Short mmCIF file of N, CA and C in Angstrom, two decimals:
data_model
loop_
_atom_site.label_atom_id
_atom_site.label_comp_id
_atom_site.label_asym_id
_atom_site.label_seq_id
_atom_site.Cartn_x
_atom_site.Cartn_y
_atom_site.Cartn_z
N GLN D 1 0.84 -1.20 0.00
CA GLN D 1 0.00 0.00 0.00
C GLN D 1 0.88 1.25 0.00
N VAL D 2 0.56 2.20 -0.86
CA VAL D 2 1.32 3.45 -0.95
C VAL D 2 0.44 4.60 -0.50
N GLN D 3 1.00 5.46 0.33
CA GLN D 3 0.27 6.63 0.81
C GLN D 3 1.04 7.90 0.53
N LEU D 4 0.29 8.97 0.26
CA LEU D 4 0.88 10.30 0.11
C LEU D 4 0.31 11.18 1.21
N VAL D 5 1.19 11.90 1.89
CA VAL D 5 0.76 12.79 2.96
C VAL D 5 1.29 14.18 2.69
N GLU D 6 0.36 15.14 2.54
CA GLU D 6 0.74 16.53 2.31
C GLU D 6 0.83 17.28 3.63
N SER D 7 1.62 18.32 3.63
CA SER D 7 1.71 19.22 4.78
C SER D 7 2.17 20.59 4.29
N GLY D 8 1.99 21.58 5.14
CA GLY D 8 2.50 22.91 4.83
C GLY D 8 1.46 23.94 4.45
N GLY D 9 0.20 23.54 4.34
CA GLY D 9 -0.82 24.51 4.01
C GLY D 9 -1.11 25.43 5.17
N GLY D 10 -1.96 26.44 4.92
CA GLY D 10 -2.30 27.36 5.98
C GLY D 10 -2.88 28.64 5.44
N LEU D 11 -2.94 29.63 6.33
CA LEU D 11 -3.47 30.95 6.00
C LEU D 11 -2.31 31.92 5.85
N VAL D 12 -2.30 32.67 4.76
CA VAL D 12 -1.23 33.63 4.52
C VAL D 12 -1.82 34.87 3.85
N GLN D 13 -1.18 35.99 4.06
CA GLN D 13 -1.64 37.21 3.40
C GLN D 13 -1.16 37.25 1.96
N ALA D 14 -1.85 37.99 1.15
CA ALA D 14 -1.45 38.16 -0.25
C ALA D 14 -0.01 38.69 -0.30
N GLY D 15 0.77 38.12 -1.21
CA GLY D 15 2.17 38.47 -1.31
C GLY D 15 3.09 37.58 -0.51
N GLY D 16 2.52 36.77 0.35
CA GLY D 16 3.31 35.89 1.20
C GLY D 16 3.70 34.61 0.49
N SER D 17 4.33 33.72 1.28
CA SER D 17 4.84 32.46 0.74
C SER D 17 4.44 31.30 1.62
N LEU D 18 4.34 30.15 0.99
CA LEU D 18 4.13 28.88 1.68
C LEU D 18 4.92 27.80 0.95
N ARG D 19 5.30 26.77 1.68
CA ARG D 19 5.96 25.62 1.07
C ARG D 19 5.19 24.37 1.45
N LEU D 20 4.70 23.69 0.43
CA LEU D 20 3.98 22.43 0.63
C LEU D 20 4.94 21.26 0.46
N SER D 21 4.69 20.22 1.24
CA SER D 21 5.47 18.98 1.11
C SER D 21 4.53 17.81 0.88
N CYS D 22 5.01 16.83 0.15
CA CYS D 22 4.24 15.62 -0.12
C CYS D 22 5.18 14.43 0.04
N ALA D 23 4.95 13.65 1.07
CA ALA D 23 5.81 12.51 1.36
C ALA D 23 5.09 11.21 1.00
N ALA D 24 5.74 10.39 0.22
CA ALA D 24 5.19 9.09 -0.16
C ALA D 24 5.81 8.01 0.71
N SER D 25 4.98 7.07 1.12
CA SER D 25 5.47 5.98 1.95
C SER D 25 4.76 4.69 1.57
N GLY D 26 5.36 3.58 1.97
CA GLY D 26 4.76 2.28 1.68
C GLY D 26 5.66 1.44 0.81
N SER D 27 5.05 0.53 0.08
CA SER D 27 5.79 -0.40 -0.76
C SER D 27 6.13 0.25 -2.10
N ILE D 28 7.20 1.02 -2.10
CA ILE D 28 7.57 1.81 -3.28
C ILE D 28 8.82 1.24 -3.91
N PHE D 29 8.73 0.95 -5.20
CA PHE D 29 9.91 0.57 -5.96
C PHE D 29 10.50 1.82 -6.62
N SER D 30 9.65 2.62 -7.21
CA SER D 30 10.09 3.89 -7.79
C SER D 30 8.88 4.81 -7.93
N ILE D 31 9.18 6.11 -7.97
CA ILE D 31 8.14 7.10 -8.21
C ILE D 31 8.43 7.78 -9.53
N ASN D 32 7.49 7.76 -10.41
CA ASN D 32 7.66 8.35 -11.73
C ASN D 32 7.30 9.83 -11.64
N ALA D 33 6.32 10.29 -12.34
CA ALA D 33 5.95 11.70 -12.25
C ALA D 33 5.24 12.01 -10.95
N MET D 34 5.42 13.21 -10.47
CA MET D 34 4.69 13.73 -9.31
C MET D 34 4.11 15.08 -9.69
N GLY D 35 3.02 15.43 -9.04
CA GLY D 35 2.40 16.69 -9.39
C GLY D 35 1.59 17.27 -8.25
N TRP D 36 1.35 18.54 -8.36
CA TRP D 36 0.47 19.25 -7.44
C TRP D 36 -0.74 19.75 -8.22
N TYR D 37 -1.91 19.51 -7.66
CA TYR D 37 -3.16 19.97 -8.23
C TYR D 37 -3.86 20.82 -7.18
N ARG D 38 -4.84 21.58 -7.61
CA ARG D 38 -5.63 22.34 -6.66
C ARG D 38 -7.09 22.39 -7.11
N GLN D 39 -7.94 22.54 -6.11
CA GLN D 39 -9.36 22.64 -6.38
C GLN D 39 -9.97 23.71 -5.49
N ALA D 40 -10.47 24.75 -6.13
CA ALA D 40 -11.15 25.83 -5.41
C ALA D 40 -12.64 25.51 -5.35
N PRO D 41 -13.37 26.09 -4.40
CA PRO D 41 -14.80 25.82 -4.28
C PRO D 41 -15.54 26.12 -5.59
N GLY D 42 -16.33 25.17 -6.04
CA GLY D 42 -17.11 25.36 -7.24
C GLY D 42 -16.35 25.21 -8.54
N LYS D 43 -15.08 24.84 -8.45
CA LYS D 43 -14.26 24.71 -9.65
C LYS D 43 -13.71 23.29 -9.77
N GLN D 44 -13.29 22.97 -10.99
CA GLN D 44 -12.69 21.66 -11.21
C GLN D 44 -11.25 21.63 -10.71
N ARG D 45 -10.79 20.44 -10.38
CA ARG D 45 -9.40 20.27 -9.99
C ARG D 45 -8.51 20.57 -11.19
N GLU D 46 -7.43 21.31 -10.96
CA GLU D 46 -6.54 21.69 -12.04
C GLU D 46 -5.09 21.40 -11.68
N LEU D 47 -4.29 21.11 -12.70
CA LEU D 47 -2.87 20.89 -12.50
C LEU D 47 -2.19 22.22 -12.21
N VAL D 48 -1.40 22.25 -11.16
CA VAL D 48 -0.62 23.43 -10.82
C VAL D 48 0.81 23.28 -11.33
N ALA D 49 1.43 22.15 -11.02
CA ALA D 49 2.81 21.92 -11.42
C ALA D 49 3.10 20.43 -11.42
N GLY D 50 3.98 20.01 -12.32
CA GLY D 50 4.38 18.61 -12.39
C GLY D 50 5.87 18.48 -12.53
N ILE D 51 6.39 17.33 -12.12
CA ILE D 51 7.82 17.08 -12.22
C ILE D 51 8.04 15.61 -12.52
N THR D 52 8.90 15.32 -13.49
CA THR D 52 9.19 13.94 -13.84
C THR D 52 10.28 13.38 -12.92
N SER D 53 10.53 12.09 -13.05
CA SER D 53 11.57 11.47 -12.24
C SER D 53 12.94 12.06 -12.58
N GLY D 54 13.09 12.56 -13.79
CA GLY D 54 14.35 13.16 -14.18
C GLY D 54 14.48 14.63 -13.84
N GLY D 55 13.40 15.22 -13.32
CA GLY D 55 13.47 16.61 -12.88
C GLY D 55 12.88 17.63 -13.84
N SER D 56 12.33 17.18 -14.97
CA SER D 56 11.68 18.13 -15.87
C SER D 56 10.38 18.61 -15.24
N THR D 57 10.11 19.90 -15.41
CA THR D 57 8.95 20.50 -14.75
C THR D 57 8.02 21.16 -15.75
N ASN D 58 6.78 21.30 -15.35
CA ASN D 58 5.82 22.08 -16.11
C ASN D 58 4.88 22.77 -15.13
N TYR D 59 4.34 23.90 -15.54
CA TYR D 59 3.51 24.73 -14.66
C TYR D 59 2.27 25.25 -15.38
N ALA D 60 1.23 25.46 -14.61
CA ALA D 60 0.08 26.19 -15.13
C ALA D 60 0.51 27.62 -15.39
N ASP D 61 -0.06 28.23 -16.42
CA ASP D 61 0.31 29.60 -16.75
C ASP D 61 0.09 30.54 -15.57
N SER D 62 -0.94 30.27 -14.80
CA SER D 62 -1.30 31.18 -13.71
C SER D 62 -0.28 31.21 -12.58
N VAL D 63 0.62 30.23 -12.52
CA VAL D 63 1.59 30.19 -11.42
C VAL D 63 3.04 30.30 -11.90
N LYS D 64 3.25 30.38 -13.20
CA LYS D 64 4.62 30.48 -13.72
C LYS D 64 5.31 31.71 -13.16
N GLY D 65 6.54 31.52 -12.71
CA GLY D 65 7.31 32.61 -12.15
C GLY D 65 7.06 32.84 -10.67
N ARG D 66 6.02 32.21 -10.12
CA ARG D 66 5.72 32.38 -8.69
C ARG D 66 5.89 31.09 -7.90
N PHE D 67 5.57 29.96 -8.52
CA PHE D 67 5.65 28.66 -7.85
C PHE D 67 6.82 27.86 -8.42
N ALA D 68 7.37 27.00 -7.58
CA ALA D 68 8.45 26.11 -8.01
C ALA D 68 8.24 24.74 -7.41
N ILE D 69 8.23 23.72 -8.27
CA ILE D 69 8.11 22.34 -7.81
C ILE D 69 9.48 21.70 -7.80
N SER D 70 9.71 20.87 -6.81
CA SER D 70 10.98 20.14 -6.72
C SER D 70 10.71 18.80 -6.05
N ARG D 71 11.71 17.93 -6.07
CA ARG D 71 11.54 16.64 -5.43
C ARG D 71 12.88 16.14 -4.90
N ASP D 72 12.78 15.34 -3.86
CA ASP D 72 13.94 14.68 -3.29
C ASP D 72 13.68 13.18 -3.44
N ASN D 73 14.29 12.58 -4.43
CA ASN D 73 14.02 11.18 -4.72
C ASN D 73 14.45 10.25 -3.58
N ALA D 74 15.48 10.62 -2.87
CA ALA D 74 15.95 9.79 -1.76
C ALA D 74 14.93 9.75 -0.62
N LYS D 75 14.14 10.81 -0.52
CA LYS D 75 13.12 10.89 0.55
C LYS D 75 11.72 10.61 0.02
N ASN D 76 11.59 10.33 -1.27
CA ASN D 76 10.27 10.12 -1.88
C ASN D 76 9.33 11.28 -1.57
N THR D 77 9.85 12.47 -1.68
CA THR D 77 9.10 13.67 -1.30
C THR D 77 9.14 14.71 -2.40
N ALA D 78 8.00 15.36 -2.61
CA ALA D 78 7.91 16.47 -3.54
C ALA D 78 7.55 17.72 -2.76
N TYR D 79 7.96 18.86 -3.30
CA TYR D 79 7.71 20.14 -2.65
C TYR D 79 7.09 21.11 -3.65
N LEU D 80 6.35 22.06 -3.12
CA LEU D 80 5.83 23.16 -3.93
C LEU D 80 6.09 24.45 -3.17
N GLN D 81 7.05 25.21 -3.66
CA GLN D 81 7.32 26.52 -3.08
C GLN D 81 6.43 27.53 -3.76
N MET D 82 5.61 28.21 -2.98
CA MET D 82 4.65 29.16 -3.52
C MET D 82 4.99 30.56 -3.00
N ASN D 83 5.35 31.43 -3.92
CA ASN D 83 5.69 32.81 -3.58
C ASN D 83 4.69 33.77 -4.21
N SER D 84 4.70 35.00 -3.72
CA SER D 84 3.81 36.04 -4.26
C SER D 84 2.39 35.53 -4.38
N LEU D 85 1.91 34.93 -3.31
CA LEU D 85 0.57 34.32 -3.33
C LEU D 85 -0.51 35.37 -3.51
N LYS D 86 -1.56 34.95 -4.22
CA LYS D 86 -2.69 35.81 -4.51
C LYS D 86 -3.97 35.17 -3.94
N PRO D 87 -4.98 35.97 -3.68
CA PRO D 87 -6.24 35.40 -3.18
C PRO D 87 -6.78 34.30 -4.09
N GLU D 88 -6.56 34.43 -5.39
CA GLU D 88 -7.06 33.42 -6.32
C GLU D 88 -6.29 32.10 -6.24
N ASP D 89 -5.23 32.06 -5.48
CA ASP D 89 -4.52 30.79 -5.24
C ASP D 89 -5.19 29.98 -4.13
N THR D 90 -6.18 30.55 -3.48
CA THR D 90 -6.89 29.85 -2.42
C THR D 90 -7.57 28.60 -2.96
N ALA D 91 -7.25 27.46 -2.35
CA ALA D 91 -7.80 26.18 -2.81
C ALA D 91 -7.30 25.07 -1.88
N VAL D 92 -7.84 23.88 -2.09
CA VAL D 92 -7.25 22.69 -1.49
C VAL D 92 -6.23 22.16 -2.48
N TYR D 93 -5.03 21.96 -2.01
CA TYR D 93 -3.94 21.49 -2.85
C TYR D 93 -3.72 20.00 -2.61
N TYR D 94 -3.66 19.26 -3.72
CA TYR D 94 -3.50 17.81 -3.66
C TYR D 94 -2.20 17.39 -4.33
N CYS D 95 -1.56 16.43 -3.74
CA CYS D 95 -0.36 15.83 -4.34
C CYS D 95 -0.78 14.57 -5.09
N ASN D 96 -0.13 14.34 -6.22
CA ASN D 96 -0.39 13.14 -7.02
C ASN D 96 0.93 12.50 -7.39
N ALA D 97 0.96 11.18 -7.41
CA ALA D 97 2.20 10.49 -7.78
C ALA D 97 1.89 9.23 -8.57
N ASP D 98 2.71 9.00 -9.57
CA ASP D 98 2.65 7.78 -10.38
C ASP D 98 3.70 6.85 -9.78
N VAL D 99 3.24 5.85 -9.05
CA VAL D 99 4.14 5.03 -8.24
C VAL D 99 4.21 3.61 -8.78
N THR D 100 5.42 3.11 -8.89
CA THR D 100 5.62 1.69 -9.20
C THR D 100 5.92 0.97 -7.90
N SER D 101 5.04 0.05 -7.54
CA SER D 101 5.21 -0.74 -6.34
C SER D 101 5.70 -2.12 -6.73
N TRP D 102 5.91 -2.96 -5.75
CA TRP D 102 6.41 -4.30 -6.04
C TRP D 102 5.38 -5.14 -6.78
N ASN D 103 4.10 -4.77 -6.68
CA ASN D 103 3.06 -5.56 -7.30
C ASN D 103 2.26 -4.78 -8.34
N GLY D 104 2.82 -3.70 -8.86
CA GLY D 104 2.11 -2.99 -9.91
C GLY D 104 2.40 -1.50 -9.91
N ARG D 105 1.71 -0.82 -10.80
CA ARG D 105 1.89 0.63 -10.95
C ARG D 105 0.58 1.31 -10.57
N TYR D 106 0.66 2.35 -9.77
CA TYR D 106 -0.54 2.98 -9.20
C TYR D 106 -0.48 4.49 -9.32
N ASP D 107 -1.66 5.08 -9.43
CA ASP D 107 -1.82 6.52 -9.40
C ASP D 107 -2.39 6.87 -8.02
N ARG D 108 -1.64 7.60 -7.25
CA ARG D 108 -2.02 7.86 -5.87
C ARG D 108 -2.23 9.35 -5.64
N TRP D 109 -3.19 9.65 -4.73
CA TRP D 109 -3.51 11.02 -4.35
C TRP D 109 -3.36 11.18 -2.84
N GLY D 110 -2.93 12.35 -2.43
CA GLY D 110 -2.93 12.68 -1.02
C GLY D 110 -4.30 13.16 -0.59
N GLN D 111 -4.43 13.46 0.70
CA GLN D 111 -5.72 13.85 1.26
C GLN D 111 -6.03 15.32 1.03
N GLY D 112 -5.03 16.09 0.63
CA GLY D 112 -5.24 17.51 0.38
C GLY D 112 -4.86 18.38 1.58
N THR D 113 -4.40 19.57 1.27
CA THR D 113 -4.08 20.54 2.32
C THR D 113 -4.62 21.90 1.88
N GLN D 114 -5.27 22.59 2.82
CA GLN D 114 -5.93 23.86 2.50
C GLN D 114 -4.92 25.00 2.47
N VAL D 115 -4.99 25.78 1.42
CA VAL D 115 -4.22 27.02 1.32
C VAL D 115 -5.21 28.17 1.18
N THR D 116 -5.12 29.12 2.09
CA THR D 116 -6.01 30.28 2.06
C THR D 116 -5.18 31.54 2.02
N VAL D 117 -5.42 32.37 1.01
CA VAL D 117 -4.68 33.62 0.85
C VAL D 117 -5.65 34.77 1.05
N SER D 118 -5.38 35.57 2.05
CA SER D 118 -6.26 36.70 2.36
C SER D 118 -5.77 37.96 1.65
N SER D 119 -6.72 38.80 1.29
CA SER D 119 -6.36 40.04 0.57
C SER D 119 -6.09 41.18 1.54
#
């Protein structure tokens, strides 16, 4: 069984910063792509940033230049550094990972962490 646990969300004023972490644990052989998604009230879940096992990254246009995704493969952990936060960044942020376990390949989601940006 593979689990993802996010941490680092909270309340911050506009212009502030937060750093989210996503730690994977369990029967992991390797982790392929990892990503951060978010879902605001009344909206669909959207990709914020993704990173491959080799370190290639991609970002939603709305966060380019403000957010940075990274990962520590030795710790099976991904991070999302969020700077210059805006009220429209308010959402529940979810971590996603494409994980190869000893008995198969799985798409796993974390439980989500709330990010609230006040104006």
